[in-house]
Amino acid sequence: MSHVTKLRLLAPALLLATLAACSGKDETAPAAADGATTPATTPAAAAAADKAASEKVQGMDTTQLRDAASAALRENRMYAPAGDNALEYYVALRDKLPDDATIKSALTDLQPYTLIAAEQALGREDFTEAQRLIALLEKVDPSAPALPRLKQGVTGGMQVAERRTVEEADKAKKDAENKVKQQAEQQRLAQQQAAEASAAQQLAAKQEAARKESERLEAERQASARREAEQRSAAAAAAQQAAAPKPAAAPTLRAVSTPAPRYPADALRSGTSGEVLVELTVGTDGSVTDARVLRANPARTFDREALNAVRRWKFEPISSPVTTRRTLAFAPNK
């Protein structure tokens, strides 16, 4: 018993040295020992043990198992990997040599490490590894106090993980649905904006058409007003001429050259039209010797150009100077 107590207190390296010292003992046992029936276990524990033990371990003899266990301890393979670790080798050795105290002591020393590893596997939610280690612990000691807690931890942890998976799936589904809704809303807003832009363009086109139509009507009104003004001016001039005393035997003027007046740039840009009534005197050589503005509409817009043009006019020579009147019309479309 003192030897077992020391083994439980020492590190795995000391355990390795003790087991190596015992490997030279006579492992011969009655046939009944090798073929002895393993202690009764629950079907679940037996199934877990069968799953944990590999065919390689089951086919080893006691010498091979001791060597493999010693090598596993040297390489710190106390409980992993599955099928190639010290704990499984010693479990197989115990099945073959159930009365060997050193094997029992080794299993007792390895059990805490395996328990810690099982708890760590539970902590990182590696339930497959946790179940494997719990099965090994159950093989070592089916009545170990930690087994119910570990099994409950596996069951609870798997339930929690499953709930979390379901919650994550639900969240992902909701996120996807929200994304679809957002995309639909964005599409609706885009369609609404496109419709509003189209309506704005149509309204702008209608307003532009209305503006052009208004300008056309205004231009027609102004043209009609100009025509009426010209008619009134011509009628007034005719009345004045009819009322004025007619000079006796006034020579007839025959124009040789009557260049049109230049259209003022400002009036042309603004589309301004009008007329100028000019009184001019023609000398005997046919040139204009004098000219003055009698009436202008609008005032002072076309006066200068009208006088400049009239002063360049040429007529056929006449017997005596003649004074006459001419109306010069200014229209941008003429």
Coordinates of N, CA and C in Angstrom, one line a residue, residues 67-299:
D67 N 5.6 -2.4 -22.8 CA 6.6 -1.6 -23.6 C 5.8 -0.4 -24.2
A68 N 4.7 -0.7 -24.7 CA 3.9 0.4 -25.4 C 3.5 1.4 -24.3
A69 N 3.1 1.0 -23.1 CA 2.7 1.9 -22.1 C 3.9 2.7 -21.6
S70 N 5.1 2.1 -21.5 CA 6.2 2.8 -21.1 C 6.6 3.9 -22.1
A71 N 6.6 3.5 -23.4 CA 6.9 4.5 -24.4 C 5.9 5.6 -24.4
A72 N 4.6 5.3 -24.2 CA 3.6 6.4 -24.2 C 3.8 7.3 -23.1
L73 N 4.2 6.8 -21.9 CA 4.5 7.7 -20.8 C 5.7 8.6 -21.1
R74 N 6.8 8.0 -21.7 CA 7.9 8.8 -22.0 C 7.6 10.0 -22.9
E75 N 6.7 9.7 -23.8 CA 6.3 10.7 -24.8 C 5.1 11.5 -24.4
N76 N 4.7 11.3 -23.1 CA 3.6 12.1 -22.5 C 2.3 11.9 -23.2
R77 N 2.1 10.6 -23.7 CA 0.8 10.2 -24.3 C 0.0 9.4 -23.2
M78 N -0.4 10.2 -22.2 CA -1.0 9.5 -21.1 C -2.5 9.0 -21.4
Y79 N -3.2 9.8 -22.2 CA -4.6 9.5 -22.5 C -5.0 9.7 -24.0
A80 N -4.0 10.2 -24.8 CA -4.3 10.4 -26.2 C -3.0 10.2 -27.0
P81 N -3.1 9.9 -28.2 CA -4.4 9.8 -29.0 C -5.1 8.5 -28.8
A82 N -6.3 8.4 -29.3 CA -7.1 7.2 -29.1 C -6.4 6.0 -29.7
G83 N -6.4 4.9 -28.9 CA -5.8 3.7 -29.3 C -4.3 3.6 -29.2
D84 N -3.6 4.7 -28.8 CA -2.2 4.7 -28.6 C -1.8 5.6 -27.5
N85 N -2.2 5.2 -26.3 CA -1.9 6.0 -25.1 C -1.8 5.1 -23.9
A86 N -1.1 5.6 -22.9 CA -0.8 4.8 -21.7 C -2.0 4.2 -21.0
L87 N -3.0 5.0 -20.9 CA -4.2 4.6 -20.1 C -4.9 3.4 -20.8
E88 N -5.0 3.4 -22.1 CA -5.6 2.3 -22.8 C -4.7 1.0 -22.7
Y89 N -3.4 1.2 -22.8 CA -2.5 0.0 -22.7 C -2.6 -0.6 -21.3
Y90 N -2.7 0.3 -20.2 CA -2.8 -0.3 -18.9 C -4.2 -0.9 -18.6
V91 N -5.2 -0.4 -19.2 CA -6.5 -1.0 -19.1 C -6.5 -2.4 -19.7
A92 N -5.8 -2.5 -20.9 CA -5.7 -3.8 -21.5 C -4.8 -4.8 -20.7
L93 N -3.8 -4.2 -20.1 CA -2.9 -5.0 -19.2 C -3.7 -5.5 -18.0
R94 N -4.6 -4.6 -17.4 CA -5.3 -5.0 -16.2 C -6.3 -6.1 -16.6
D95 N -6.9 -6.0 -17.8 CA -7.8 -7.1 -18.3 C -7.0 -8.5 -18.3
K96 N -5.7 -8.4 -18.7 CA -5.0 -9.6 -18.8 C -4.4 -10.0 -17.4
L97 N -4.0 -9.0 -16.6 CA -3.4 -9.3 -15.3 C -4.2 -8.5 -14.2
P98 N -5.4 -9.0 -13.9 CA -6.2 -8.2 -13.0 C -5.7 -8.1 -11.6
D99 N -4.7 -8.9 -11.2 CA -4.2 -8.8 -9.8 C -2.9 -8.1 -9.7
D100 N -2.4 -7.5 -10.8 CA -1.1 -6.8 -10.8 C -1.3 -5.5 -10.1
A101 N -0.7 -5.3 -8.9 CA -0.9 -4.1 -8.2 C -0.3 -2.8 -8.9
T102 N 0.9 -3.0 -9.6 CA 1.5 -1.9 -10.3 C 0.6 -1.4 -11.4
I103 N -0.1 -2.3 -12.0 CA -1.0 -1.8 -13.1 C -2.1 -1.0 -12.5
K104 N -2.7 -1.5 -11.4 CA -3.8 -0.8 -10.8 C -3.3 0.6 -10.3
S105 N -2.1 0.6 -9.7 CA -1.5 1.9 -9.3 C -1.3 2.8 -10.4
A106 N -0.8 2.3 -11.6 CA -0.6 3.2 -12.7 C -2.0 3.7 -13.2
L107 N -3.0 2.9 -13.3 CA -4.3 3.4 -13.7 C -4.8 4.5 -12.7
T108 N -4.6 4.2 -11.4 CA -5.0 5.2 -10.4 C -4.3 6.5 -10.6
D109 N -3.0 6.5 -11.0 CA -2.2 7.7 -11.2 C -2.6 8.4 -12.5
L110 N -3.0 7.7 -13.5 CA -3.3 8.3 -14.8 C -4.8 8.8 -14.7
Q111 N -5.6 8.3 -13.8 CA -7.0 8.7 -13.8 C -7.2 10.2 -13.6
P112 N -6.5 10.9 -12.7 CA -6.7 12.4 -12.5 C -6.4 13.2 -13.8
Y113 N -5.3 12.8 -14.5 CA -4.9 13.5 -15.8 C -6.0 13.3 -16.8
T114 N -6.6 12.1 -16.9 CA -7.6 11.9 -17.8 C -8.9 12.7 -17.5
L115 N -9.2 12.7 -16.1 CA -10.3 13.5 -15.7 C -10.2 15.0 -16.1
I116 N -9.0 15.5 -15.8 CA -8.8 16.9 -16.2 C -8.9 17.1 -17.7
A117 N -8.4 16.2 -18.5 CA -8.5 16.3 -19.9 C -9.9 16.3 -20.4
A118 N -10.8 15.4 -19.7 CA -12.2 15.3 -20.0 C -12.9 16.6 -19.7
E119 N -12.6 17.2 -18.6 CA -13.2 18.5 -18.2 C -12.7 19.6 -19.2
Q120 N -11.5 19.6 -19.6 CA -11.0 20.6 -20.6 C -11.8 20.4 -22.0
A121 N -11.9 19.1 -22.4 CA -12.7 18.9 -23.6 C -14.1 19.4 -23.5
L122 N -14.7 19.2 -22.3 CA -16.1 19.8 -22.1 C -16.0 21.3 -22.2
G123 N -15.0 21.9 -21.6 CA -14.9 23.3 -21.6 C -14.8 23.9 -23.0
R124 N -14.1 23.2 -23.9 CA -14.0 23.7 -25.3 C -15.0 23.1 -26.2
E125 N -16.0 22.4 -25.6 CA -17.1 21.8 -26.3 C -16.7 20.7 -27.4
D126 N -15.6 20.0 -27.1 CA -15.2 18.9 -27.9 C -15.9 17.6 -27.3
F127 N -17.1 17.5 -27.6 CA -17.9 16.4 -26.9 C -17.5 15.0 -27.3
T128 N -17.0 14.9 -28.6 CA -16.5 13.5 -29.0 C -15.3 13.1 -28.2
E129 N -14.4 14.0 -28.0 CA -13.2 13.7 -27.2 C -13.6 13.5 -25.7
A130 N -14.5 14.3 -25.2 CA -15.0 14.2 -23.8 C -15.6 12.8 -23.6
Q131 N -16.4 12.4 -24.5 CA -17.1 11.1 -24.4 C -16.1 9.9 -24.5
R132 N -15.0 10.1 -25.3 CA -14.0 9.0 -25.4 C -13.2 8.9 -24.0
L133 N -12.9 10.1 -23.5 CA -12.2 10.1 -22.2 C -13.0 9.6 -21.0
I134 N -14.3 10.0 -21.1 CA -15.3 9.5 -20.0 C -15.4 8.0 -20.1
A135 N -15.4 7.4 -21.4 CA -15.5 6.0 -21.5 C -14.3 5.3 -21.0
L136 N -13.1 6.0 -21.1 CA -11.8 5.4 -20.6 C -11.9 5.4 -19.0
L137 N -12.4 6.6 -18.5 CA -12.5 6.7 -17.0 C -13.4 5.6 -16.5
E138 N -14.5 5.4 -17.2 CA -15.5 4.4 -16.8 C -14.9 3.0 -16.9
K139 N -14.0 2.8 -17.9 CA -13.4 1.5 -18.0 C -12.4 1.3 -16.8
V140 N -11.7 2.4 -16.4 CA -10.8 2.2 -15.3 C -11.6 2.0 -14.0
D141 N -12.7 2.8 -13.7 CA -13.4 2.7 -12.5 C -14.9 3.1 -12.8
P142 N -15.7 2.1 -13.0 CA -17.1 2.4 -13.3 C -17.8 3.2 -12.2
S143 N -17.3 3.1 -11.0 CA -18.0 3.8 -9.9 C -17.3 5.1 -9.5
A144 N -16.5 5.6 -10.4 CA -15.8 6.9 -10.1 C -16.8 8.0 -9.8
P145 N -16.6 8.8 -8.8 CA -17.6 9.8 -8.4 C -17.7 10.9 -9.5
A146 N -16.7 11.1 -10.3 CA -16.8 12.2 -11.3 C -17.6 11.8 -12.5
L147 N -17.8 10.5 -12.7 CA -18.5 10.1 -13.9 C -19.9 10.7 -14.1
P148 N -20.8 10.7 -13.1 CA -22.1 11.3 -13.3 C -22.0 12.7 -13.7
R149 N -21.1 13.5 -13.0 CA -21.0 14.9 -13.3 C -20.5 15.1 -14.8
L150 N -19.5 14.3 -15.2 CA -19.0 14.4 -16.5 C -20.0 14.1 -17.6
K151 N -20.8 13.0 -17.3 CA -21.8 12.6 -18.3 C -22.9 13.7 -18.4
Q152 N -23.2 14.2 -17.2 CA -24.3 15.3 -17.2 C -23.7 16.5 -17.9
G153 N -22.4 16.7 -17.7 CA -21.8 17.9 -18.4 C -21.8 17.7 -19.9
V154 N -21.6 16.5 -20.4 CA -21.7 16.2 -21.9 C -23.1 16.4 -22.4
T155 N -24.1 15.8 -21.6 CA -25.5 16.0 -22.0 C -25.9 17.4 -22.0
G156 N -25.6 18.1 -20.9 CA -26.0 19.5 -20.8 C -25.3 20.4 -21.8
G157 N -24.0 20.1 -22.0 CA -23.2 20.9 -23.0 C -23.7 20.7 -24.4
M158 N -24.0 19.5 -24.7 CA -24.5 19.2 -26.1 C -25.9 19.9 -26.3
Q159 N -26.7 19.9 -25.2 CA -28.0 20.6 -25.3 C -27.8 22.1 -25.5
V160 N -26.9 22.6 -24.7 CA -26.6 24.1 -24.8 C -26.1 24.4 -26.2
A161 N -25.1 23.5 -26.7 CA -24.6 23.8 -28.0 C -25.6 23.7 -29.1
E162 N -26.5 22.7 -28.9 CA -27.6 22.5 -29.8 C -28.6 23.7 -29.8
R163 N -28.9 24.2 -28.6 CA -29.7 25.4 -28.5 C -29.0 26.6 -29.1
R164 N -27.7 26.7 -28.9 CA -27.0 27.8 -29.4 C -27.0 27.7 -31.0
T165 N -26.8 26.5 -31.4 CA -26.9 26.3 -32.9 C -28.2 26.7 -33.5
V166 N -29.3 26.3 -32.7 CA -30.6 26.7 -33.2 C -30.8 28.2 -33.1
E167 N -30.3 28.8 -32.0 CA -30.5 30.2 -31.9 C -29.7 31.0 -33.0
E168 N -28.4 30.4 -33.3 CA -27.6 31.1 -34.3 C -28.3 30.9 -35.7
A169 N -28.9 29.7 -35.9 CA -29.6 29.5 -37.1 C -30.8 30.4 -37.2
D170 N -31.5 30.6 -36.1 CA -32.7 31.5 -36.1 C -32.2 32.9 -36.4
K171 N -31.1 33.3 -35.7 CA -30.6 34.6 -35.9 C -30.2 34.9 -37.3
A172 N -29.5 33.8 -37.9 CA -29.0 33.9 -39.3 C -30.2 34.1 -40.2
K173 N -31.3 33.3 -39.9 CA -32.5 33.3 -40.7 C -33.1 34.7 -40.6
K174 N -33.2 35.2 -39.3 CA -33.8 36.6 -39.2 C -33.0 37.6 -39.9
D175 N -31.6 37.5 -39.7 CA -30.7 38.4 -40.4 C -31.0 38.4 -41.9
A176 N -31.1 37.2 -42.4 CA -31.3 37.0 -43.9 C -32.7 37.7 -44.3
E177 N -33.7 37.4 -43.4 CA -35.0 38.0 -43.7 C -34.9 39.5 -43.6
N178 N -34.2 40.0 -42.6 CA -34.1 41.5 -42.5 C -33.3 42.1 -43.7
K179 N -32.3 41.3 -44.2 CA -31.5 41.8 -45.3 C -32.4 41.8 -46.6
V180 N -33.3 40.8 -46.7 CA -34.2 40.7 -47.8 C -35.2 41.9 -47.7
K181 N -35.7 42.2 -46.5 CA -36.6 43.3 -46.3 C -35.9 44.6 -46.6
Q182 N -34.6 44.8 -46.2 CA -33.9 46.0 -46.4 C -33.7 46.2 -47.9
Q183 N -33.3 45.1 -48.6 CA -33.1 45.1 -50.1 C -34.4 45.5 -50.8
A184 N -35.5 44.9 -50.3 CA -36.8 45.2 -50.9 C -37.2 46.7 -50.6
E185 N -36.9 47.2 -49.4 CA -37.1 48.6 -49.1 C -36.3 49.5 -50.0
Q186 N -35.0 49.1 -50.1 CA -34.1 49.9 -50.9 C -34.6 50.0 -52.4
Q187 N -35.0 48.8 -52.8 CA -35.5 48.7 -54.2 C -36.8 49.6 -54.4
R188 N -37.7 49.5 -53.3 CA -38.9 50.3 -53.4 C -38.5 51.8 -53.4
L189 N -37.6 52.2 -52.5 CA -37.2 53.6 -52.5 C -36.5 54.0 -53.8
A190 N -35.7 53.1 -54.4 CA -35.1 53.5 -55.7 C -36.2 53.6 -56.8
Q191 N -37.2 52.7 -56.8 CA -38.3 52.9 -57.7 C -39.0 54.2 -57.5
Q192 N -39.3 54.5 -56.2 CA -40.0 55.7 -55.9 C -39.2 56.9 -56.4
Q193 N -37.9 56.9 -56.1 CA -37.1 58.0 -56.6 C -37.1 58.2 -58.1
A194 N -37.0 57.0 -58.7 CA -37.0 57.0 -60.2 C -38.3 57.6 -60.7
A195 N -39.4 57.2 -60.1 CA -40.7 57.7 -60.5 C -40.8 59.2 -60.2
E196 N -40.3 59.6 -59.1 CA -40.4 61.1 -58.8 C -39.5 61.8 -59.8
A197 N -38.3 61.3 -60.1 CA -37.5 62.0 -61.1 C -38.1 62.0 -62.4
S198 N -38.8 60.9 -62.8 CA -39.5 60.9 -64.1 C -40.6 62.0 -64.1
A199 N -41.4 62.0 -63.0 CA -42.5 63.0 -62.9 C -41.9 64.4 -63.0
A200 N -40.8 64.6 -62.3 CA -40.2 66.0 -62.3 C -39.7 66.4 -63.7
Q201 N -39.2 65.4 -64.4 CA -38.8 65.7 -65.8 C -40.0 66.0 -66.7
Q202 N -41.0 65.2 -66.5 CA -42.3 65.5 -67.3 C -42.8 66.9 -67.0
L203 N -42.8 67.2 -65.7 CA -43.3 68.5 -65.3 C -42.5 69.6 -65.9
A204 N -41.1 69.4 -65.8 CA -40.2 70.5 -66.4 C -40.4 70.6 -67.9
A205 N -40.7 69.5 -68.5 CA -40.9 69.5 -70.0 C -42.2 70.3 -70.3
K206 N -43.2 70.0 -69.5 CA -44.5 70.8 -69.7 C -44.3 72.3 -69.4
Q207 N -43.6 72.6 -68.4 CA -43.4 74.0 -68.1 C -42.5 74.7 -69.2
E208 N -41.6 74.0 -69.7 CA -40.8 74.5 -70.8 C -41.6 74.7 -72.0
A209 N -42.5 73.7 -72.3 CA -43.4 73.9 -73.5 C -44.3 75.1 -73.3
A210 N -44.8 75.2 -72.1 CA -45.7 76.4 -71.8 C -45.0 77.7 -71.9
R211 N -43.7 77.7 -71.5 CA -42.9 78.9 -71.6 C -42.7 79.3 -73.0
K212 N -42.4 78.3 -73.8 CA -42.1 78.6 -75.2 C -43.4 79.1 -75.9
E213 N -44.5 78.4 -75.6 CA -45.8 78.8 -76.2 C -46.1 80.3 -75.8
S214 N -45.9 80.6 -74.5 CA -46.1 82.0 -74.0 C -45.2 83.0 -74.8
E215 N -44.0 82.6 -75.0 CA -43.1 83.5 -75.7 C -43.6 83.6 -77.2
R216 N -44.0 82.5 -77.8 CA -44.5 82.6 -79.1 C -45.7 83.6 -79.2
L217 N -46.7 83.4 -78.3 CA -47.8 84.3 -78.3 C -47.5 85.7 -78.1
E218 N -46.5 86.0 -77.2 CA -46.0 87.3 -76.9 C -45.4 87.9 -78.2
A219 N -44.6 87.1 -78.9 CA -43.9 87.6 -80.1 C -45.0 87.9 -81.1
E220 N -46.0 87.1 -81.3 CA -47.1 87.4 -82.2 C -47.8 88.7 -81.8
R221 N -48.0 88.8 -80.5 CA -48.7 90.0 -80.1 C -47.9 91.3 -80.4
Q222 N -46.6 91.2 -80.1 CA -45.7 92.4 -80.4 C -45.7 92.6 -81.9
A223 N -45.6 91.6 -82.7 CA -45.6 91.8 -84.2 C -46.8 92.4 -84.7
S224 N -48.0 92.0 -84.1 CA -49.3 92.6 -84.5 C -49.3 94.0 -84.0
A225 N -48.8 94.3 -82.8 CA -48.8 95.7 -82.4 C -47.9 96.6 -83.3
R226 N -46.7 96.0 -83.7 CA -45.9 96.8 -84.6 C -46.6 97.1 -86.0
R227 N -47.3 96.0 -86.5 CA -48.0 96.2 -87.7 C -49.0 97.3 -87.6
E228 N -49.8 97.2 -86.5 CA -50.8 98.3 -86.3 C -50.2 99.7 -86.1
A229 N -49.0 99.7 -85.4 CA -48.3 101.0 -85.3 C -47.9 101.5 -86.7
E230 N -47.3 100.6 -87.5 CA -46.9 101.0 -88.8 C -48.0 101.5 -89.7
Q231 N -49.2 100.8 -89.5 CA -50.3 101.3 -90.3 C -50.8 102.6 -89.8
R232 N -50.8 102.8 -88.5 CA -51.3 104.1 -88.0 C -50.3 105.2 -88.4
S233 N -49.0 104.9 -88.4 CA -48.0 105.9 -88.8 C -48.1 106.2 -90.2
A234 N -48.3 105.2 -91.0 CA -48.5 105.5 -92.5 C -49.7 106.3 -92.8
A235 N -50.8 106.0 -92.1 CA -52.0 106.7 -92.3 C -51.8 108.2 -91.8
A236 N -51.1 108.4 -90.7 CA -50.9 109.8 -90.2 C -50.0 110.5 -91.2
A237 N -49.0 109.8 -91.7 CA -48.1 110.5 -92.7 C -48.9 110.8 -93.9
A238 N -49.7 109.9 -94.4 CA -50.5 110.2 -95.6 C -51.4 111.4 -95.3
A239 N -52.0 111.5 -94.2 CA -52.9 112.6 -93.8 C -52.1 113.9 -93.8
Q240 N -50.9 113.9 -93.2 CA -50.1 115.1 -93.2 C -49.7 115.5 -94.6
Q241 N -49.3 114.5 -95.4 CA -49.0 114.9 -96.7 C -50.2 115.5 -97.5
A242 N -51.3 114.9 -97.3 CA -52.5 115.4 -98.0 C -52.9 116.8 -97.5
A243 N -52.6 117.0 -96.2 CA -53.0 118.4 -95.6 C -51.9 119.4 -96.0
A244 N -50.7 119.0 -96.2 CA -49.6 120.0 -96.5 C -49.8 120.5 -97.9
P245 N -49.4 121.8 -98.1 CA -49.5 122.4 -99.4 C -48.5 121.7 -100.3
K246 N -48.9 121.4 -101.5 CA -48.1 120.7 -102.5 C -47.2 121.7 -103.2
P247 N -46.0 121.5 -103.2 CA -45.1 122.4 -104.0 C -45.4 122.3 -105.5
A248 N -45.3 123.4 -106.1 CA -45.7 123.4 -107.5 C -44.5 122.8 -108.3
A249 N -45.0 121.9 -109.2 CA -44.1 121.3 -110.1 C -42.8 120.8 -109.5
A250 N -42.9 120.1 -108.3 CA -41.7 119.6 -107.7 C -41.1 118.5 -108.6
P251 N -39.8 118.6 -108.7 CA -39.1 117.6 -109.6 C -39.3 116.1 -109.0
T252 N -39.4 115.2 -109.9 CA -39.6 113.8 -109.5 C -38.2 113.2 -109.1
L253 N -38.2 112.6 -107.9 CA -36.9 112.0 -107.4 C -36.9 110.5 -107.9
R254 N -35.7 110.2 -108.5 CA -35.5 108.8 -108.9 C -34.3 108.3 -108.2
A255 N -34.5 107.3 -107.3 CA -33.4 106.8 -106.5 C -32.4 106.1 -107.3
V256 N -31.1 106.3 -107.1 CA -30.0 105.6 -107.7 C -29.4 104.6 -106.7
S257 N -29.3 105.0 -105.5 CA -28.7 104.1 -104.4 C -29.3 104.5 -103.1
T258 N -30.0 103.5 -102.5 CA -30.6 103.8 -101.1 C -30.2 102.6 -100.2
P259 N -29.0 102.6 -99.8 CA -28.5 101.5 -98.9 C -29.4 101.5 -97.6
A260 N -29.6 100.3 -97.1 CA -30.4 100.1 -95.9 C -29.6 100.5 -94.7
P261 N -30.3 101.0 -93.7 CA -29.5 101.3 -92.5 C -29.0 100.1 -91.7
R262 N -27.9 100.3 -91.0 CA -27.4 99.3 -90.2 C -28.2 99.1 -88.9
Y263 N -28.5 97.8 -88.6 CA -29.3 97.5 -87.4 C -28.5 97.7 -86.2
P264 N -28.9 98.5 -85.2 CA -28.1 98.6 -84.0 C -27.9 97.3 -83.3
A265 N -26.7 97.0 -82.8 CA -26.4 95.7 -82.2 C -27.2 95.5 -80.9
D266 N -27.4 96.5 -80.1 CA -28.2 96.3 -78.9 C -29.6 96.0 -79.2
A267 N -30.2 96.7 -80.2 CA -31.6 96.5 -80.5 C -31.7 95.1 -81.2
L268 N -30.7 94.7 -81.9 CA -30.8 93.3 -82.6 C -30.8 92.2 -81.5
R269 N -29.9 92.4 -80.5 CA -29.8 91.4 -79.5 C -31.1 91.3 -78.6
S270 N -31.7 92.5 -78.4 CA -32.9 92.5 -77.6 C -34.2 92.2 -78.4
G271 N -34.0 92.1 -79.8 CA -35.2 91.9 -80.6 C -36.1 93.1 -80.7
T272 N -35.5 94.3 -80.5 CA -36.3 95.5 -80.6 C -36.5 95.9 -82.0
S273 N -37.8 96.3 -82.4 CA -38.1 96.8 -83.7 C -38.7 98.2 -83.6
G274 N -38.7 98.9 -84.7 CA -39.3 100.3 -84.7 C -39.2 100.9 -86.0
E275 N -39.4 102.2 -86.0 CA -39.4 103.0 -87.3 C -39.0 104.4 -87.1
V276 N -38.5 105.1 -88.1 CA -38.0 106.4 -88.0 C -38.5 107.2 -89.2
L277 N -39.2 108.3 -89.0 CA -39.6 109.2 -90.1 C -38.6 110.3 -90.2
V278 N -37.9 110.4 -91.4 CA -36.8 111.3 -91.7 C -37.3 112.3 -92.8
E279 N -36.9 113.5 -92.5 CA -37.1 114.5 -93.6 C -35.7 114.8 -94.2
L280 N -35.6 114.7 -95.5 CA -34.4 114.9 -96.2 C -34.5 115.9 -97.4
T281 N -33.4 116.6 -97.6 CA -33.3 117.5 -98.8 C -32.3 117.0 -99.8
V282 N -32.7 116.9 -101.0 CA -31.9 116.4 -102.1 C -31.4 117.5 -102.9
G283 N -30.1 117.7 -103.1 CA -29.6 118.7 -103.9 C -29.7 118.4 -105.4
T284 N -29.3 119.4 -106.3 CA -29.5 119.2 -107.7 C -28.6 118.1 -108.3
D285 N -27.5 117.8 -107.5 CA -26.6 116.7 -108.0 C -27.1 115.3 -107.6
G286 N -28.3 115.3 -106.9 CA -28.8 114.0 -106.4 C -28.4 113.5 -105.1
S287 N -27.5 114.3 -104.4 CA -27.0 113.9 -103.1 C -27.9 114.5 -102.0
V288 N -27.9 113.9 -100.8 CA -28.7 114.4 -99.7 C -27.9 115.5 -99.0
T289 N -28.4 116.7 -99.0 CA -27.7 117.8 -98.4 C -28.1 118.0 -97.0
D290 N -29.3 117.6 -96.6 CA -29.7 117.8 -95.2 C -30.7 116.6 -94.9
A291 N -30.7 116.3 -93.5 CA -31.6 115.2 -93.1 C -31.9 115.4 -91.6
R292 N -33.1 115.2 -91.2 CA -33.4 115.3 -89.8 C -34.5 114.3 -89.5
V293 N -34.6 113.9 -88.2 CA -35.6 113.0 -87.7 C -36.8 113.8 -87.3
L294 N -37.9 113.4 -87.9 CA -39.2 114.0 -87.5 C -39.9 113.2 -86.3
R295 N -39.8 111.9 -86.4 CA -40.5 111.1 -85.4 C -39.7 109.7 -85.4
A296 N -39.6 109.2 -84.2 CA -38.9 107.9 -84.0 C -39.7 107.1 -83.0
N297 N -39.8 105.8 -83.3 CA -40.5 104.9 -82.3 C -39.7 103.5 -82.3
P298 N -39.0 103.2 -81.2 CA -38.9 104.0 -80.0 C -37.9 105.1 -80.2
A299 N -37.9 106.1 -79.3 CA -37.1 107.3 -79.4 C -35.7 107.0 -79.2

